[in-house]
Structures are given as structure tokens and as C-alpha cells.
PDB file of C-alpha atoms in Angstrom:
ATOM      1  CA  ARG D   1       0.000   0.000   0.000  1.00  0.00           C
ATOM      2  CA  GLN D   2       2.904   2.345   0.649  1.00  0.00           C
ATOM      3  CA  GLY D   3       4.287   1.848  -2.816  1.00  0.00           C
ATOM      4  CA  SER D   4       7.756   0.672  -3.699  1.00  0.00           C
ATOM      5  CA  GLU D   5       9.397   4.068  -3.390  1.00  0.00           C
ATOM      6  CA  LEU D   6       8.048   4.727   0.097  1.00  0.00           C
ATOM      7  CA  SER D   7       8.788   1.391   1.767  1.00  0.00           C
ATOM      8  CA  GLY D   8      12.220   0.537   3.132  1.00  0.00           C
ATOM      9  CA  TRP D   9      14.705  -1.988   1.727  1.00  0.00           C
ATOM     10  CA  ALA D  10      13.946  -4.489   4.469  1.00  0.00           C
ATOM     11  CA  MET D  11      10.159  -4.201   4.252  1.00  0.00           C
ATOM     12  CA  GLY D  12       8.688  -7.691   4.072  1.00  0.00           C
ATOM     13  CA  ARG D  13      11.887  -9.507   5.057  1.00  0.00           C
ATOM     14  CA  TRP D  14      11.097 -10.043   8.730  1.00  0.00           C
ATOM     15  CA  THR D  15       8.754 -12.775   9.888  1.00  0.00           C
ATOM     16  CA  TYR D  16       6.094 -12.352  12.546  1.00  0.00           C
ATOM     17  CA  GLU D  17       8.699 -13.573  15.068  1.00  0.00           C
ATOM     18  CA  GLY D  18      11.079 -10.806  13.981  1.00  0.00           C
ATOM     19  CA  ILE D  19      13.571 -12.995  12.094  1.00  0.00           C
ATOM     20  CA  ASP D  20      15.209 -11.685   8.930  1.00  0.00           C
ATOM     21  CA  LEU D  21      14.981 -14.622   6.527  1.00  0.00           C
ATOM     22  CA  ASN D  22      17.677 -13.092   4.331  1.00  0.00           C
ATOM     23  CA  HIS D  23      20.313 -13.715   7.039  1.00  0.00           C
ATOM     24  CA  ASN D  24      18.903 -16.772   8.800  1.00  0.00           C
ATOM     25  CA  PHE D  25      20.874 -19.708   7.420  1.00  0.00           C
ATOM     26  CA  ALA D  26      23.833 -21.182   9.265  1.00  0.00           C
ATOM     27  CA  ASP D  27      27.111 -19.322   8.769  1.00  0.00           C
ATOM     28  CA  LEU D  28      29.382 -22.006   7.313  1.00  0.00           C
ATOM     29  CA  ASN D  29      31.766 -19.479   5.775  1.00  0.00           C
ATOM     30  CA  THR D  30      33.513 -18.502   9.000  1.00  0.00           C
ATOM     31  CA  ALA D  31      34.180 -22.113   9.974  1.00  0.00           C
ATOM     32  CA  LEU D  32      35.613 -22.884   6.537  1.00  0.00           C
ATOM     33  CA  TRP D  33      37.864 -19.854   6.454  1.00  0.00           C
ATOM     34  CA  ASP D  34      39.112 -20.476  10.005  1.00  0.00           C
ATOM     35  CA  ALA D  35      39.952 -24.053   9.007  1.00  0.00           C
ATOM     36  CA  GLU D  36      41.745 -22.842   5.875  1.00  0.00           C
ATOM     37  CA  ASP D  37      43.792 -20.380   7.907  1.00  0.00           C
ATOM     38  CA  ASN D  38      44.854 -23.244  10.181  1.00  0.00           C
ATOM     39  CA  ASP D  39      45.695 -25.631   7.312  1.00  0.00           C
ATOM     40  CA  LEU D  40      42.926 -28.048   8.276  1.00  0.00           C
ATOM     41  CA  VAL D  41      41.317 -28.234   4.829  1.00  0.00           C
ATOM     42  CA  PRO D  42      40.544 -30.756   3.442  1.00  0.00           C
ATOM     43  CA  HIS D  43      42.041 -33.515   5.625  1.00  0.00           C
ATOM     44  CA  GLU D  44      40.539 -32.437   8.952  1.00  0.00           C
ATOM     45  CA  PHE D  45      37.805 -30.064   7.788  1.00  0.00           C
ATOM     46  CA  PRO D  46      35.782 -30.441   4.570  1.00  0.00           C
ATOM     47  CA  ASN D  47      35.555 -27.659   2.023  1.00  0.00           C
ATOM     48  CA  HIS D  48      32.188 -28.890   0.740  1.00  0.00           C
ATOM     49  CA  TYR D  49      29.190 -30.668   2.267  1.00  0.00           C
ATOM     50  CA  ILE D  50      30.073 -28.795   5.433  1.00  0.00           C
ATOM     51  CA  PRO D  51      27.896 -30.003   8.328  1.00  0.00           C
ATOM     52  CA  ILE D  52      25.555 -27.647  10.146  1.00  0.00           C
ATOM     53  CA  PRO D  53      27.047 -26.410  13.449  1.00  0.00           C
ATOM     54  CA  GLU D  54      25.537 -27.976  16.553  1.00  0.00           C
ATOM     55  CA  TYR D  55      24.454 -24.639  18.023  1.00  0.00           C
ATOM     56  CA  TYR D  56      22.243 -24.036  14.993  1.00  0.00           C
ATOM     57  CA  THR D  57      20.247 -27.217  15.652  1.00  0.00           C
ATOM     58  CA  PHE D  58      19.275 -26.371  19.250  1.00  0.00           C
ATOM     59  CA  ALA D  59      15.575 -25.886  19.899  1.00  0.00           C
ATOM     60  CA  ASN D  60      16.194 -22.369  21.236  1.00  0.00           C
ATOM     61  CA  ALA D  61      18.326 -21.282  18.236  1.00  0.00           C
ATOM     62  CA  THR D  62      16.989 -18.242  16.417  1.00  0.00           C
ATOM     63  CA  VAL D  63      15.985 -20.134  13.316  1.00  0.00           C
ATOM     64  CA  ALA D  64      12.661 -19.471  11.614  1.00  0.00           C
ATOM     65  CA  PRO D  65      10.419 -22.462  10.877  1.00  0.00           C
ATOM     66  CA  GLU D  66      10.511 -21.375   7.238  1.00  0.00           C
ATOM     67  CA  THR D  67      14.312 -21.656   7.250  1.00  0.00           C
ATOM     68  CA  ARG D  68      14.239 -25.084   8.911  1.00  0.00           C
ATOM     69  CA  ALA D  69      11.707 -26.256   6.327  1.00  0.00           C
ATOM     70  CA  VAL D  70      13.848 -25.068   3.404  1.00  0.00           C
ATOM     71  CA  ILE D  71      16.953 -26.751   4.848  1.00  0.00           C
ATOM     72  CA  ASP D  72      15.051 -30.014   5.280  1.00  0.00           C
ATOM     73  CA  TRP D  73      13.855 -29.720   1.678  1.00  0.00           C
ATOM     74  CA  MET D  74      17.390 -29.096   0.413  1.00  0.00           C
ATOM     75  CA  GLN D  75      18.715 -32.105   2.336  1.00  0.00           C
ATOM     76  CA  ARG D  76      16.033 -34.423   0.950  1.00  0.00           C
ATOM     77  CA  TYR D  77      16.516 -33.435  -2.682  1.00  0.00           C
ATOM     78  CA  PRO D  78      19.982 -33.137  -4.261  1.00  0.00           C
ATOM     79  CA  PHE D  79      19.482 -29.837  -6.079  1.00  0.00           C
ATOM     80  CA  VAL D  80      22.433 -28.736  -8.204  1.00  0.00           C
ATOM     81  CA  LEU D  81      21.165 -25.349  -9.411  1.00  0.00           C
ATOM     82  CA  SER D  82      19.020 -22.746  -7.714  1.00  0.00           C
ATOM     83  CA  ALA D  83      18.105 -19.075  -7.708  1.00  0.00           C
ATOM     84  CA  ASN D  84      16.338 -16.928  -5.152  1.00  0.00           C
ATOM     85  CA  LEU D  85      14.405 -13.917  -6.325  1.00  0.00           C
ATOM     86  CA  HIS D  86      14.592 -10.493  -4.695  1.00  0.00           C
ATOM     87  CA  GLY D  87      13.432  -7.029  -5.669  1.00  0.00           C
ATOM     88  CA  GLY D  88      14.608  -3.445  -5.452  1.00  0.00           C
ATOM     89  CA  GLU D  89      17.544  -3.562  -7.887  1.00  0.00           C
ATOM     90  CA  LEU D  90      18.466  -4.909 -11.327  1.00  0.00           C
ATOM     91  CA  VAL D  91      21.475  -7.197 -10.899  1.00  0.00           C
ATOM     92  CA  VAL D  92      22.430 -10.853 -10.446  1.00  0.00           C
ATOM     93  CA  THR D  93      24.680 -11.658  -7.503  1.00  0.00           C
ATOM     94  CA  TYR D  94      26.681 -14.816  -6.905  1.00  0.00           C
ATOM     95  CA  PRO D  95      28.597 -16.290  -3.930  1.00  0.00           C
ATOM     96  CA  PHE D  96      30.185 -15.662  -1.720  1.00  0.00           C
ATOM     97  CA  ASP D  97      27.709 -13.261  -0.162  1.00  0.00           C
ATOM     98  CA  MET D  98      29.726 -12.843   3.043  1.00  0.00           C
ATOM     99  CA  THR D  99      33.023 -10.977   3.100  1.00  0.00           C
ATOM    100  CA  ARG D 100      36.009 -13.010   4.210  1.00  0.00           C
ATOM    101  CA  THR D 101      37.333 -10.086   6.243  1.00  0.00           C
ATOM    102  CA  TYR D 102      34.624  -9.978   8.896  1.00  0.00           C
ATOM    103  CA  TRP D 103      34.784  -6.239   9.553  1.00  0.00           C
ATOM    104  CA  LYS D 104      34.503  -5.199   5.910  1.00  0.00           C
ATOM    105  CA  ALA D 105      31.125  -4.200   4.478  1.00  0.00           C
ATOM    106  CA  GLN D 106      32.334  -4.874   0.922  1.00  0.00           C
ATOM    107  CA  GLU D 107      35.084  -7.163  -0.312  1.00  0.00           C
ATOM    108  CA  LEU D 108      35.515  -9.311  -3.402  1.00  0.00           C
ATOM    109  CA  THR D 109      35.136 -12.833  -2.006  1.00  0.00           C
ATOM    110  CA  PRO D 110      35.032 -15.405  -4.819  1.00  0.00           C
ATOM    111  CA  THR D 111      34.429 -19.119  -4.423  1.00  0.00           C
ATOM    112  CA  ALA D 112      36.651 -21.824  -5.874  1.00  0.00           C
ATOM    113  CA  ASP D 113      34.030 -22.086  -8.637  1.00  0.00           C
ATOM    114  CA  ASP D 114      34.038 -18.383  -9.466  1.00  0.00           C
ATOM    115  CA  GLY D 115      34.126 -18.960 -13.221  1.00  0.00           C
ATOM    116  CA  VAL D 116      31.038 -21.159 -13.114  1.00  0.00           C
ATOM    117  CA  PHE D 117      29.149 -18.707 -10.928  1.00  0.00           C
ATOM    118  CA  ARG D 118      30.043 -15.798 -13.187  1.00  0.00           C
ATOM    119  CA  TRP D 119      28.807 -17.774 -16.184  1.00  0.00           C
ATOM    120  CA  LEU D 120      25.508 -18.637 -14.505  1.00  0.00           C
ATOM    121  CA  ALA D 121      24.949 -15.022 -13.478  1.00  0.00           C
ATOM    122  CA  THR D 122      25.821 -13.809 -16.974  1.00  0.00           C
ATOM    123  CA  VAL D 123      23.396 -16.248 -18.600  1.00  0.00           C
ATOM    124  CA  TYR D 124      20.575 -14.755 -16.561  1.00  0.00           C
ATOM    125  CA  ALA D 125      21.602 -11.119 -16.840  1.00  0.00           C
ATOM    126  CA  THR D 126      22.176 -11.081 -20.592  1.00  0.00           C
ATOM    127  CA  SER D 127      18.808 -12.696 -21.351  1.00  0.00           C
ATOM    128  CA  ASN D 128      16.806 -10.589 -18.906  1.00  0.00           C
ATOM    129  CA  LEU D 129      14.890  -7.965 -20.899  1.00  0.00           C
ATOM    130  CA  ALA D 130      15.082  -5.272 -18.224  1.00  0.00           C
ATOM    131  CA  MET D 131      18.798  -5.745 -17.522  1.00  0.00           C
ATOM    132  CA  ALA D 132      19.792  -6.045 -21.168  1.00  0.00           C
ATOM    133  CA  SER D 133      17.774  -3.062 -22.346  1.00  0.00           C
ATOM    134  CA  GLU D 134      19.836  -0.203 -23.761  1.00  0.00           C
ATOM    135  CA  GLU D 135      17.285   2.170 -22.251  1.00  0.00           C
ATOM    136  CA  ARG D 136      17.498   0.828 -18.712  1.00  0.00           C
ATOM    137  CA  ARG D 137      17.930   3.397 -15.975  1.00  0.00           C
ATOM    138  CA  LEU D 138      19.841   3.083 -12.736  1.00  0.00           C
ATOM    139  CA  CYS D 139      17.656   1.869  -9.914  1.00  0.00           C
ATOM    140  CA  HIS D 140      19.562   3.787  -7.259  1.00  0.00           C
ATOM    141  CA  TYR D 141      23.216   4.867  -7.292  1.00  0.00           C
ATOM    142  CA  ASP D 142      25.043   1.659  -8.298  1.00  0.00           C
ATOM    143  CA  ASP D 143      25.790   1.348 -12.016  1.00  0.00           C
ATOM    144  CA  PHE D 144      25.818  -2.414 -12.465  1.00  0.00           C
ATOM    145  CA  THR D 145      25.802  -2.086 -16.253  1.00  0.00           C
ATOM    146  CA  ARG D 146      29.571  -1.500 -15.995  1.00  0.00           C
ATOM    147  CA  PHE D 147      29.939  -5.102 -14.797  1.00  0.00           C
ATOM    148  CA  GLY D 148      27.432  -6.711 -17.139  1.00  0.00           C
ATOM    149  CA  ASN D 149      24.719  -6.504 -14.467  1.00  0.00           C
ATOM    150  CA  ILE D 150      26.390  -9.151 -12.317  1.00  0.00           C
ATOM    151  CA  ILE D 151      28.416  -8.806  -9.122  1.00  0.00           C
ATOM    152  CA  ASN D 152      29.990 -10.931  -6.432  1.00  0.00           C
ATOM    153  CA  GLY D 153      27.552 -10.639  -3.532  1.00  0.00           C
ATOM    154  CA  ALA D 154      30.166  -9.774  -0.915  1.00  0.00           C
ATOM    155  CA  ASN D 155      31.588  -7.113  -3.198  1.00  0.00           C
ATOM    156  CA  TRP D 156      28.201  -5.368  -3.121  1.00  0.00           C
ATOM    157  CA  HIS D 157      27.301  -5.742   0.554  1.00  0.00           C
ATOM    158  CA  THR D 158      28.095  -8.507   3.018  1.00  0.00           C
ATOM    159  CA  VAL D 159      25.297 -10.912   3.962  1.00  0.00           C
ATOM    160  CA  PRO D 160      26.219 -13.448   6.664  1.00  0.00           C
ATOM    161  CA  GLY D 161      23.934 -16.456   6.771  1.00  0.00           C
ATOM    162  CA  SER D 162      22.679 -16.170   3.196  1.00  0.00           C
ATOM    163  CA  MET D 163      20.901 -18.999   1.453  1.00  0.00           C
ATOM    164  CA  ASN D 164      23.340 -18.794  -1.480  1.00  0.00           C
ATOM    165  CA  ASP D 165      26.415 -19.468   0.644  1.00  0.00           C
ATOM    166  CA  PHE D 166      24.643 -22.124   2.693  1.00  0.00           C
ATOM    167  CA  SER D 167      23.420 -23.967  -0.412  1.00  0.00           C
ATOM    168  CA  TYR D 168      26.891 -23.988  -1.905  1.00  0.00           C
ATOM    169  CA  LEU D 169      28.790 -25.037   1.213  1.00  0.00           C
ATOM    170  CA  HIS D 170      26.273 -27.461   2.740  1.00  0.00           C
ATOM    171  CA  THR D 171      24.734 -29.184  -0.291  1.00  0.00           C
ATOM    172  CA  ASN D 172      26.994 -28.274  -3.244  1.00  0.00           C
ATOM    173  CA  CYS D 173      24.069 -26.538  -4.941  1.00  0.00           C
ATOM    174  CA  PHE D 174      25.056 -23.560  -7.092  1.00  0.00           C
ATOM    175  CA  GLU D 175      22.707 -20.734  -6.195  1.00  0.00           C
ATOM    176  CA  ILE D 176      22.496 -17.105  -7.277  1.00  0.00           C
ATOM    177  CA  THR D 177      20.330 -14.155  -6.267  1.00  0.00           C
ATOM    178  CA  VAL D 178      18.360 -12.327  -8.922  1.00  0.00           C
ATOM    179  CA  GLU D 179      17.323  -8.773  -8.129  1.00  0.00           C
ATOM    180  CA  LEU D 180      14.353  -8.665 -10.464  1.00  0.00           C
ATOM    181  CA  SER D 181      13.341  -5.047 -10.685  1.00  0.00           C
ATOM    182  CA  CYS D 182      13.966  -1.506  -9.492  1.00  0.00           C
ATOM    183  CA  ASP D 183      10.436  -1.698  -8.142  1.00  0.00           C
ATOM    184  CA  LYS D 184      10.536  -3.741  -4.946  1.00  0.00           C
ATOM    185  CA  PHE D 185       6.759  -4.030  -4.767  1.00  0.00           C
ATOM    186  CA  PRO D 186       5.316  -3.780  -8.296  1.00  0.00           C
ATOM    187  CA  HIS D 187       1.584  -3.312  -8.671  1.00  0.00           C
ATOM    188  CA  ALA D 188      -0.519  -6.254  -9.855  1.00  0.00           C
ATOM    189  CA  SER D 189      -0.992  -4.575 -13.224  1.00  0.00           C
ATOM    190  CA  GLU D 190       2.787  -4.577 -13.733  1.00  0.00           C
ATOM    191  CA  LEU D 191       3.309  -8.295 -13.040  1.00  0.00           C
ATOM    192  CA  PRO D 192       2.744  -9.480 -16.644  1.00  0.00           C
ATOM    193  CA  ALA D 193       5.564  -7.201 -17.799  1.00  0.00           C
ATOM    194  CA  GLU D 194       7.802  -8.459 -14.978  1.00  0.00           C
ATOM    195  CA  TRP D 195       7.085 -12.025 -16.087  1.00  0.00           C
ATOM    196  CA  GLU D 196       8.020 -11.216 -19.683  1.00  0.00           C
ATOM    197  CA  ASN D 197      11.250  -9.610 -18.487  1.00  0.00           C
ATOM    198  CA  ASN D 198      12.265 -12.810 -16.716  1.00  0.00           C
ATOM    199  CA  ARG D 199      10.642 -15.670 -18.612  1.00  0.00           C
ATOM    200  CA  GLU D 200      13.443 -16.388 -21.075  1.00  0.00           C
ATOM    201  CA  SER D 201      16.193 -15.841 -18.515  1.00  0.00           C
ATOM    202  CA  LEU D 202      14.552 -18.292 -16.104  1.00  0.00           C
ATOM    203  CA  LEU D 203      14.309 -20.933 -18.833  1.00  0.00           C
ATOM    204  CA  LEU D 204      17.887 -20.423 -20.026  1.00  0.00           C
ATOM    205  CA  TYR D 205      19.137 -20.534 -16.460  1.00  0.00           C
ATOM    206  CA  MET D 206      17.447 -23.868 -15.806  1.00  0.00           C
ATOM    207  CA  GLU D 207      18.918 -25.256 -19.030  1.00  0.00           C
ATOM    208  CA  GLN D 208      22.403 -24.738 -17.569  1.00  0.00           C
ATOM    209  CA  VAL D 209      21.857 -27.878 -15.487  1.00  0.00           C
ATOM    210  CA  ARG D 210      22.374 -29.903 -18.662  1.00  0.00           C
ATOM    211  CA  ALA D 211      24.833 -27.497 -20.277  1.00  0.00           C
ATOM    212  CA  GLY D 212      27.530 -28.587 -17.837  1.00  0.00           C
TER     213      GLY D 212
END
């Protein structure tokens, strides 16, 4: 009702219990990087299929039921490719989402599969009608067109506990975030156009499962 320009960036992210679902997955990054710094990888600490920390499984852990349900779903089905859809910007981000230097708000933090992630993000961005349009405007102040409308998540803003990083480190699923539109809350009348902007890119993205 407020309209996209009047509501804040985080509007709609918190659950009734006050949990931000965008930061609610287990932080596996810190454990991996600590193990790497201590030369424990891979013989004493895995660098993939990293187990969930015990503290995260406690009944009193601040984990939303929605997050627990998604994790259970991911563990039951061996997904290899995924995307989560956000709004408020026009860009595709790829892991890592969390900066390796914990006190930095922005830092290029690539995965070992950076080339694959950049390809996946590029496939989506170049086939998305809104992103690829020569007439596209900047949503805010970041000019993502300079980078082909893709960016390493941590190099944009750090997100500890993201679903992208968790999917990659816990289940080996390659996941990206698609910021679909400058308009965070488009009106119902605008949804058909939003669908057309993303239809081909969604199909091409899914086809990458077999392309590899």
C-alpha cells in the first residue's frame, strides 16, 4: 500500500517472530575460512558438504520455521542449481555473499568455482529484458551495467547467513540471487511485464543444469 518508493529496503523480510529470513541460514563461511587459515582443509575439515554447526540445531536457536523447512527440503533433494528472487535492484549476484574479512562491508570474495558462478549469473543477466535493455535506468546509485549486471555478492554488501552461501557449502548446490526489478513491490498490473522480463532468462538458467 505504501508503494515501492516509500517502503524501506527491508520491508517484508522479517517474519512475525522478527527474524530476517535473508540472514537466517547457518554461517558455514567462517568455519571454513578459520579451518583454511589453520591448514585443516581438506584432511581435517571439509571444504564442501560442510555439516551444520551444533548450536544451529538447538531448539532455542533463532531459526525461523521457514528456514528449517527449506533446509530439510534441500537435504532431501539433491538440487544442483538454484536461484532466489529479490526485488529493489536490477542485478544478479553470486557467492560468496559474506566478506572473508569480517569487519569489511564490501570485499571481493570469490568461491573456488568463481568462473562457473560468473557464467551462470551472466546467462541470466544477458537474457533478462530489463537488464539487457539499452534504455534501462539506474535503480539507485550503483551502475551495475559496468559489470554486465552481475556482481559478487560480498563485493556489493556482506550478507552473513545467506541462502546462497549455505546452499553452496552445505549441499553443493550452485545458487544465485536475482534482483528482479527496481520496483521492490510492483503493482498487480505490472506483473505481466515483470514475467516477460524474466521468462526467457529463467528458462535459459534452468537449461544450464544440462549445459555442464
